[in-house]
Coordinates of C-alpha atoms and ligand atoms in Angstrom, one line a residue:
M1253 CA -36.0 10.0 2.5
T1254 CA -34.8 12.3 -0.2
Y1255 CA -31.2 13.2 -0.7
Q1256 CA -31.8 16.7 0.9
E1257 CA -33.5 15.2 4.0
L1258 CA -30.7 12.6 4.4
K1259 CA -28.0 15.2 4.0
A1260 CA -29.6 17.5 6.6
E1261 CA -29.5 14.7 9.1
E1262 CA -26.0 13.6 8.1
N1263 CA -24.8 17.2 8.7
Q1264 CA -26.4 17.1 12.1
Y1265 CA -25.3 13.6 13.3
V1266 CA -22.2 12.5 11.3
M1267 CA -18.7 14.1 11.7
N1268 CA -17.9 16.2 8.7
T1269 CA -14.7 14.6 7.7
Y1270 CA -15.5 13.9 4.0
G1271 CA -16.2 16.1 1.0
R1272 CA -18.9 13.8 -0.3
F1273 CA -20.4 13.9 -3.8
P1274 CA -24.0 15.1 -3.6
I1275 CA -25.9 11.9 -4.0
A1276 CA -27.1 9.2 -1.7
L1277 CA -26.7 5.7 -3.0
D1278 CA -29.3 3.0 -2.4
H1279 CA -28.6 -0.2 -4.3
G1280 CA -26.8 -1.8 -7.2
E1281 CA -26.6 -4.6 -9.7
G1282 CA -23.4 -5.5 -11.6
A1283 CA -21.6 -2.2 -12.2
T1284 CA -24.8 -0.2 -12.1
L1285 CA -26.0 1.8 -9.1
W1286 CA -29.2 3.6 -8.2
D1287 CA -29.5 6.5 -5.8
V1288 CA -32.3 7.1 -3.3
E1289 CA -34.2 9.2 -5.9
G1290 CA -34.0 6.4 -8.5
R1291 CA -31.4 7.9 -10.7
R1292 CA -29.1 5.3 -12.4
Y1293 CA -25.3 5.4 -12.6
I1294 CA -22.6 3.3 -14.3
D1295 CA -20.1 2.8 -11.5
L1296 CA -16.4 3.3 -12.4
A1297 CA -15.4 3.7 -8.7
S1298 CA -16.6 0.6 -6.9
G1299 CA -16.5 2.3 -3.5
I1300 CA -12.8 3.0 -4.0
G1301 CA -11.9 -0.3 -5.5
V1302 CA -13.8 -2.3 -2.9
C1303 CA -16.8 -3.8 -4.7
S1304 CA -14.5 -5.8 -6.9
V1305 CA -17.0 -8.3 -8.2
G1306 CA -19.9 -5.9 -8.6
Y1307 CA -23.1 -5.3 -6.7
N1308 CA -25.5 -8.2 -5.8
N1309 CA -22.9 -10.7 -6.9
P1310 CA -24.7 -14.0 -6.4
A1311 CA -21.6 -15.9 -5.1
V1312 CA -20.8 -13.2 -2.6
V1313 CA -24.3 -12.7 -1.4
S1314 CA -24.9 -16.4 -0.9
A1315 CA -21.5 -16.9 0.8
I1316 CA -22.4 -14.1 3.3
T1317 CA -26.0 -15.2 3.9
E1318 CA -25.1 -18.8 4.4
Q1319 CA -22.2 -17.9 6.8
A1320 CA -24.5 -15.4 8.6
K1321 CA -26.8 -18.3 9.4
K1322 CA -24.0 -20.5 10.6
L1323 CA -21.5 -18.3 12.5
M1324 CA -20.6 -14.6 12.0
H1325 CA -17.8 -14.2 14.6
A1326 CA -15.8 -16.4 16.8
S1327 CA -12.7 -14.3 17.8
N1328 CA -9.2 -15.4 17.2
L1329 CA -9.3 -17.6 20.3
F1330 CA -10.8 -20.3 18.1
T1331 CA -10.2 -21.7 14.6
T1332 CA -12.7 -21.2 11.8
A1333 CA -12.7 -22.7 8.3
P1334 CA -13.4 -19.6 6.1
M1335 CA -10.3 -17.9 7.5
V1336 CA -8.1 -20.9 6.9
Q1337 CA -9.5 -21.3 3.4
V1338 CA -8.8 -17.7 2.4
A1339 CA -5.2 -17.9 3.7
K1340 CA -4.6 -21.1 1.9
T1341 CA -5.9 -19.7 -1.4
L1342 CA -3.7 -16.5 -1.1
V1343 CA -0.6 -18.5 -0.2
T1344 CA -1.0 -21.2 -2.9
K1345 CA -1.7 -18.6 -5.6
T1346 CA 1.4 -16.5 -4.7
G1347 CA 4.0 -18.9 -3.4
M1348 CA 4.2 -16.8 -0.2
G1349 CA 4.3 -18.1 3.4
K1350 CA 1.5 -17.2 5.8
V1351 CA -1.3 -14.6 6.3
F1352 CA -2.4 -12.4 9.2
F1353 CA -5.9 -11.0 8.9
A1354 CA -6.8 -7.4 9.8
N1355 CA -9.8 -5.2 9.1
S1356 CA -8.6 -2.4 6.8
G1357 CA -5.7 -1.3 4.7
A1358 CA -4.2 0.9 7.3
E1359 CA -4.3 -1.9 9.8
A1360 CA -2.7 -4.3 7.4
N1361 CA 0.1 -1.8 6.9
E1362 CA 0.4 -1.4 10.7
G1363 CA 0.9 -5.2 10.9
A1364 CA 3.5 -5.0 8.1
I1365 CA 5.4 -2.3 10.0
K1366 CA 5.4 -4.3 13.2
L1367 CA 6.5 -7.4 11.4
A1368 CA 9.5 -5.6 9.8
R1369 CA 10.6 -4.1 13.0
K1370 CA 10.4 -7.4 14.9
Y1371 CA 12.1 -9.3 12.0
S1372 CA 15.0 -6.9 12.4
F1373 CA 14.9 -6.9 16.2
D1374 CA 15.1 -10.7 16.3
R1375 CA 18.1 -10.7 14.0
Y1376 CA 20.0 -7.6 14.8
G1377 CA 18.7 -6.3 18.2
A1378 CA 17.3 -2.9 18.9
G1379 CA 17.8 0.3 16.8
R1380 CA 17.3 -1.1 13.3
N1381 CA 13.8 0.1 12.8
K1382 CA 13.6 2.8 10.1
I1383 CA 11.3 2.2 7.2
V1384 CA 11.8 3.9 3.9
T1385 CA 8.7 4.8 1.8
L1386 CA 8.2 6.9 -1.3
L1387 CA 7.2 10.5 -1.7
N1388 CA 3.7 10.8 -3.0
S1389 CA 2.7 7.5 -1.5
F1390 CA -0.4 6.7 0.6
H1391 CA -0.4 4.0 3.3
G1392 CA -3.4 4.9 5.6
R1393 CA -4.8 7.2 8.3
T1394 CA -3.6 5.8 11.6
V1395 CA -0.9 7.9 13.2
T1396 CA 1.8 5.5 12.1
T1397 CA 0.6 4.9 8.6
L1398 CA 0.1 8.6 8.1
T1399 CA 3.7 8.9 9.0
A1400 CA 4.6 6.2 6.5
T1401 CA 2.6 8.2 3.8
G1402 CA 5.2 10.3 2.0
Q1403 CA 3.1 13.5 1.5
E1404 CA 3.7 16.5 3.7
K1405 CA 0.0 17.5 3.7
F1406 CA -0.8 14.5 5.9
H1407 CA 1.9 15.4 8.5
N1408 CA -0.1 18.0 10.3
Y1409 CA -2.1 18.5 13.5
F1410 CA -1.6 15.1 15.0
F1411 CA 1.8 15.5 16.5
P1412 CA 3.8 13.7 17.7
F1413 CA 4.0 11.3 14.7
T1414 CA 5.7 7.9 14.9
E1415 CA 9.5 8.0 14.6
G1416 CA 11.4 5.9 12.1
F1417 CA 10.3 6.8 8.6
G1418 CA 12.2 8.3 5.6
Y1419 CA 11.0 9.2 2.2
A1420 CA 12.7 8.6 -1.2
R1421 CA 11.7 9.7 -4.7
A1422 CA 9.9 7.0 -6.9
G1423 CA 12.1 6.1 -9.8
D1424 CA 15.3 7.5 -8.3
M1425 CA 17.6 4.8 -6.8
M1426 CA 20.1 7.5 -5.6
S1427 CA 17.4 8.9 -3.5
V1428 CA 16.5 5.5 -2.1
E1429 CA 20.2 4.7 -1.4
A1430 CA 20.5 8.0 0.4
E1431 CA 17.6 7.3 2.7
V1432 CA 18.7 3.7 3.5
D1433 CA 21.2 3.6 6.4
D1434 CA 22.3 1.1 9.1
S1435 CA 19.1 1.8 11.1
T1436 CA 16.9 0.8 8.1
C1437 CA 14.9 -2.5 8.3
A1438 CA 12.4 -2.3 5.4
I1439 CA 11.3 -0.5 2.2
L1440 CA 7.5 -0.1 1.8
I1441 CA 6.1 0.8 -1.6
E1442 CA 3.0 0.8 -3.8
L1443 CA 3.6 -0.4 -7.3
V1444 CA 1.0 1.9 -8.7
Q1445 CA 0.6 4.9 -6.5
G1446 CA -3.1 5.1 -6.2
E1447 CA -4.2 8.1 -4.1
G1448 CA -1.0 9.8 -5.4
G1449 CA -2.4 10.0 -8.9
V1450 CA -2.4 6.4 -10.5
L1451 CA 1.3 6.4 -11.1
P1452 CA 2.8 3.0 -12.0
L1453 CA 6.4 2.6 -10.9
D1454 CA 9.1 1.8 -13.4
P1455 CA 9.8 -2.0 -13.3
A1456 CA 13.6 -1.4 -13.5
F1457 CA 13.4 0.8 -10.4
V1458 CA 11.4 -1.8 -8.5
K1459 CA 13.9 -4.5 -9.5
A1460 CA 16.7 -2.3 -8.2
V1461 CA 14.8 -1.7 -4.9
E1462 CA 14.5 -5.5 -4.6
E1463 CA 18.3 -6.0 -5.1
L1464 CA 19.1 -3.3 -2.5
C1465 CA 16.7 -5.1 -0.1
R1466 CA 18.5 -8.4 -0.7
K1467 CA 21.9 -6.9 -0.3
R1468 CA 21.2 -5.2 3.0
D1469 CA 18.6 -7.7 4.4
L1470 CA 15.8 -5.2 4.3
L1471 CA 12.2 -6.4 4.0
L1472 CA 10.7 -5.5 0.6
M1473 CA 7.1 -4.7 1.6
I1474 CA 4.5 -4.0 -1.1
D1475 CA 1.3 -2.2 -0.2
E1476 CA -1.2 -3.8 -2.5
V1477 CA -4.2 -2.4 -0.6
Q1478 CA -5.5 -0.8 -3.9
T1479 CA -3.6 -2.8 -6.6
G1480 CA -4.2 -6.3 -5.1
V1481 CA -6.8 -8.9 -5.7
G1482 CA -7.0 -8.6 -9.5
R1483 CA -7.3 -4.9 -9.8
T1484 CA -4.2 -4.5 -12.1
G1485 CA -4.9 -7.6 -14.2
S1486 CA -2.8 -10.1 -12.2
L1487 CA -3.9 -11.5 -8.8
F1488 CA -1.3 -9.2 -7.2
C1489 CA 0.5 -6.5 -9.0
F1490 CA 4.0 -7.7 -7.9
Q1491 CA 3.4 -10.8 -10.0
Q1492 CA 3.6 -8.7 -13.2
Y1493 CA 6.6 -6.8 -11.9
G1494 CA 8.5 -10.1 -11.5
V1495 CA 9.7 -9.3 -7.9
H1496 CA 9.5 -11.4 -4.8
P1497 CA 8.3 -9.3 -1.9
D1498 CA 8.8 -10.3 1.7
V1499 CA 5.5 -8.8 2.8
V1500 CA 2.4 -7.9 0.8
T1501 CA -0.6 -6.0 2.3
M1502 CA -4.1 -6.0 0.9
A1503 CA -7.6 -4.8 1.8
K1504 CA -10.0 -2.9 -0.4
G1505 CA -11.1 -5.4 -3.1
L1506 CA -10.4 -8.5 -1.1
G1507 CA -13.8 -8.7 0.7
G1508 CA -15.9 -7.6 -2.3
G1509 CA -17.6 -5.0 -0.1
V1510 CA -17.0 -6.1 3.5
P1511 CA -14.2 -4.7 5.7
I1512 CA -11.1 -6.9 5.6
G1513 CA -7.4 -6.4 5.4
A1514 CA -4.5 -8.9 5.4
V1515 CA -0.7 -9.0 5.7
M1516 CA 0.9 -11.8 3.8
A1517 CA 4.5 -12.7 4.5
A1518 CA 7.1 -14.8 2.6
K1519 CA 8.3 -18.1 4.0
T1520 CA 11.5 -16.4 5.3
C1521 CA 9.6 -14.1 7.6
C1522 CA 6.1 -15.5 8.1
D1523 CA 6.8 -16.7 11.7
V1524 CA 8.2 -13.4 13.0
L1525 CA 4.9 -12.5 14.7
G1526 CA 4.3 -15.2 17.3
P1527 CA 1.6 -15.5 20.0
G1528 CA 1.0 -12.3 21.9
T1529 CA 2.9 -10.0 19.5
H1530 CA 0.0 -9.0 17.3
A1531 CA -3.8 -9.4 17.4
T1532 CA -7.2 -8.0 16.6
T1533 CA -10.7 -8.9 17.7
F1534 CA -12.4 -8.9 14.4
G1535 CA -9.6 -10.0 12.1
G1536 CA -10.3 -13.1 10.0
T1537 CA -13.9 -13.3 11.3
P1538 CA -15.9 -15.9 9.4
L1539 CA -18.5 -13.5 7.9
V1540 CA -15.9 -11.4 6.0
C1541 CA -13.7 -14.4 5.2
A1542 CA -16.7 -16.2 3.6
S1543 CA -17.1 -13.1 1.4
A1544 CA -13.4 -13.0 0.6
G1545 CA -13.4 -16.7 -0.2
A1546 CA -16.2 -16.0 -2.8
V1547 CA -14.3 -13.1 -4.2
L1548 CA -11.2 -15.2 -4.6
S1549 CA -13.1 -18.0 -6.2
I1550 CA -14.0 -15.6 -9.0
V1551 CA -10.9 -13.4 -9.3
A1552 CA -8.0 -15.9 -8.7
D1553 CA -8.6 -17.4 -12.1
D1554 CA -6.4 -16.9 -15.2
D1555 CA -9.3 -16.3 -17.6
F1556 CA -10.9 -13.8 -15.3
L1557 CA -7.6 -11.9 -14.9
Q1558 CA -7.1 -11.9 -18.7
G1559 CA -10.6 -10.4 -18.9
V1560 CA -9.5 -7.6 -16.5
R1561 CA -6.5 -6.8 -18.7
D1562 CA -8.7 -6.9 -21.9
K1563 CA -11.3 -4.6 -20.3
G1564 CA -8.6 -2.2 -19.0
E1565 CA -7.0 -2.0 -22.5
Y1566 CA -10.5 -1.5 -24.1
L1567 CA -11.4 1.4 -21.7
K1568 CA -8.0 3.0 -22.2
Q1569 CA -8.1 2.8 -26.0
Q1570 CA -11.7 4.0 -26.2
I1571 CA -11.0 6.9 -23.9
L1572 CA -8.0 8.0 -25.9
A1573 CA -10.2 7.5 -29.1
I1574 CA -12.5 10.3 -27.8
G1575 CA -9.6 12.5 -28.9
S1576 CA -10.6 15.3 -26.5
P1577 CA -8.1 18.1 -26.0
D1578 CA -9.2 17.9 -22.3
I1579 CA -7.6 14.4 -22.1
H1580 CA -3.8 14.4 -21.9
G1581 CA -3.4 10.6 -21.6
V1582 CA -4.6 7.5 -19.7
R1583 CA -2.2 5.7 -17.3
G1584 CA -2.4 2.8 -15.0
L1585 CA -2.6 -1.0 -15.2
G1586 CA -5.6 -3.3 -15.7
L1587 CA -8.8 -1.7 -14.3
M1588 CA -6.9 0.8 -12.2
L1589 CA -6.8 3.8 -14.6
G1590 CA -6.3 7.5 -14.4
I1591 CA -7.5 9.9 -17.1
I1592 CA -5.0 12.7 -17.1
V1593 CA -6.4 16.2 -17.3
D1594 CA -5.1 19.7 -16.6
D1595 CA -3.8 20.1 -13.0
G1596 CA -6.6 20.9 -10.7
R1597 CA -9.4 20.1 -13.1
H1598 CA -9.9 16.5 -12.1
S1599 CA -12.7 17.2 -9.5
E1600 CA -14.6 19.3 -12.1
F1601 CA -14.6 16.4 -14.5
A1602 CA -15.4 13.8 -11.9
N1603 CA -18.4 16.0 -10.8
K1604 CA -19.6 16.4 -14.4
L1605 CA -19.3 12.7 -15.0
I1606 CA -21.4 12.0 -11.9
E1607 CA -24.0 14.6 -13.0
N1608 CA -24.3 12.7 -16.2
G1609 CA -24.6 9.3 -14.7
V1610 CA -21.1 7.9 -14.3
L1611 CA -19.4 7.5 -11.0
A1612 CA -15.7 8.4 -11.1
I1613 CA -13.3 9.6 -8.4
T1614 CA -10.0 11.6 -8.4
A1615 CA -6.4 11.0 -7.5
G1616 CA -3.3 13.2 -7.2
K1617 CA -3.5 16.6 -8.8
N1618 CA -4.6 15.7 -12.3
A1619 CA -6.2 12.2 -12.5
V1620 CA -9.8 11.2 -12.9
R1621 CA -9.5 7.8 -11.4
L1622 CA -11.4 4.8 -12.6
L1623 CA -11.6 1.7 -10.4
P1624 CA -14.7 -0.1 -11.8
P1625 CA -15.9 -3.4 -10.5
L1626 CA -13.6 -6.0 -12.2
T1627 CA -16.8 -7.7 -13.5
I1628 CA -18.0 -4.6 -15.4
S1629 CA -19.7 -5.6 -18.7
Y1630 CA -18.8 -4.2 -22.1
P1631 CA -22.3 -2.6 -22.5
E1632 CA -21.8 -0.9 -19.1
M1633 CA -18.4 0.4 -20.2
D1634 CA -19.9 1.6 -23.5
E1635 CA -22.5 3.5 -21.7
A1636 CA -19.9 5.1 -19.5
L1637 CA -17.8 6.0 -22.6
A1638 CA -20.8 7.6 -24.3
V1639 CA -21.1 9.9 -21.2
M1640 CA -17.4 10.7 -21.3
K1641 CA -17.8 11.8 -24.9
Q1642 CA -20.3 14.4 -23.7
V1643 CA -18.3 15.5 -20.7
F1644 CA -14.9 15.9 -22.3
K1645 CA -14.7 18.7 -24.9
P1646 CA -14.8 17.3 -28.4
Q1647 CA -11.8 17.5 -30.8
Ligands
PLP2254 C1 -6.8 2.9 0.7 C2 -5.4 2.6 0.9 C3 -4.9 2.4 2.2 C4 -5.7 2.6 3.4 O1 -6.7 1.6 3.5 P1 -7.9 1.8 4.5 O2 -8.7 0.6 4.4 O3 -8.6 3.1 4.2 O4 -7.3 1.9 5.9 C5 -3.5 2.0 2.3 N1 -2.7 1.9 1.2 C6 -3.2 2.1 0.0 C7 -2.3 1.9 -1.2 C8 -4.5 2.4 -0.2 O5 -5.0 2.6 -1.5

């Protein structure tokens, strides 16, 4: 089928909830993708940070195919080895306590919110349930995680929203302190606001948030759905911020392309959710955990993570070296980067890049967002940079 034929059927049969780019993707290899009409693209988007170890990665493909032959799903009424192995790797590489598996980022955050409220209920009784998040954050699309998301544009249509959230300004401790009161049980933050525009938080601010959490026995919960699993050049972004979160959520890059999410809790609160308090049919199913295990066997490695930091630095420097007046800067960490352009022109540039064979996405109001597979090669990056030189106005 051609793109036009597929699009016509999509319009007829699929709910129109996305403004999709006008191509239909077919297959990939490394960080290179082909569409249904055979056009080739360098992929700097990786399905929104999901295909973290590239397309047709041999370790991931063989883990999935071997597991598919053995056992794809068992439900959480039984124990399975791939799930235990992924949890063990996550815990031993971070010094945290235990893991709960979900199926997406929003669901992982739902689990974190439930954990925080129950932690507080167990210790202090009812009424201490407010969660403070940051303005411009993004935490998901369920009714509760939409409420957690600190952007007014998401708080429409679906009333009533979940009670018990407050929003503070990133980088502003006075604002955080003003939101925290006796009913607060947790603070939930991204360390690099992804959807909000690829905005890294100030490390001193994050430290101060951690201190406030310790002082008032609030759970420090870090949404690493986008920043986690190597994306920012450390296995988790909190590790380079030098803080000790109580709860970390993850999803996107963890499965390398299959849907998986997880809530990881520190030893001090990892037994809060006991039998009957939280569950999901698919969570931790062997097929996706086999894939996540293969991803972690690649990414949870110091040399690999150094490679991510090196590639991120290379991309950033080479983009700045284009010297285009269209480019006002590059921000982000590791291979989570935003090319800053004039407000409102990010979609125009993303579209031009795609027309010229480079997949890039947008974030916030002025960022062309780059989330390439962490395994992208230098020749692939150079090819993408050559396209950027054509798309952004020369000096
Ligand atoms: C993408 C994202 C989510 C939501 O994840 P889904 O898998 O789409 O539910 C939550 N938090 C952050 C930081 C994200 O980037």
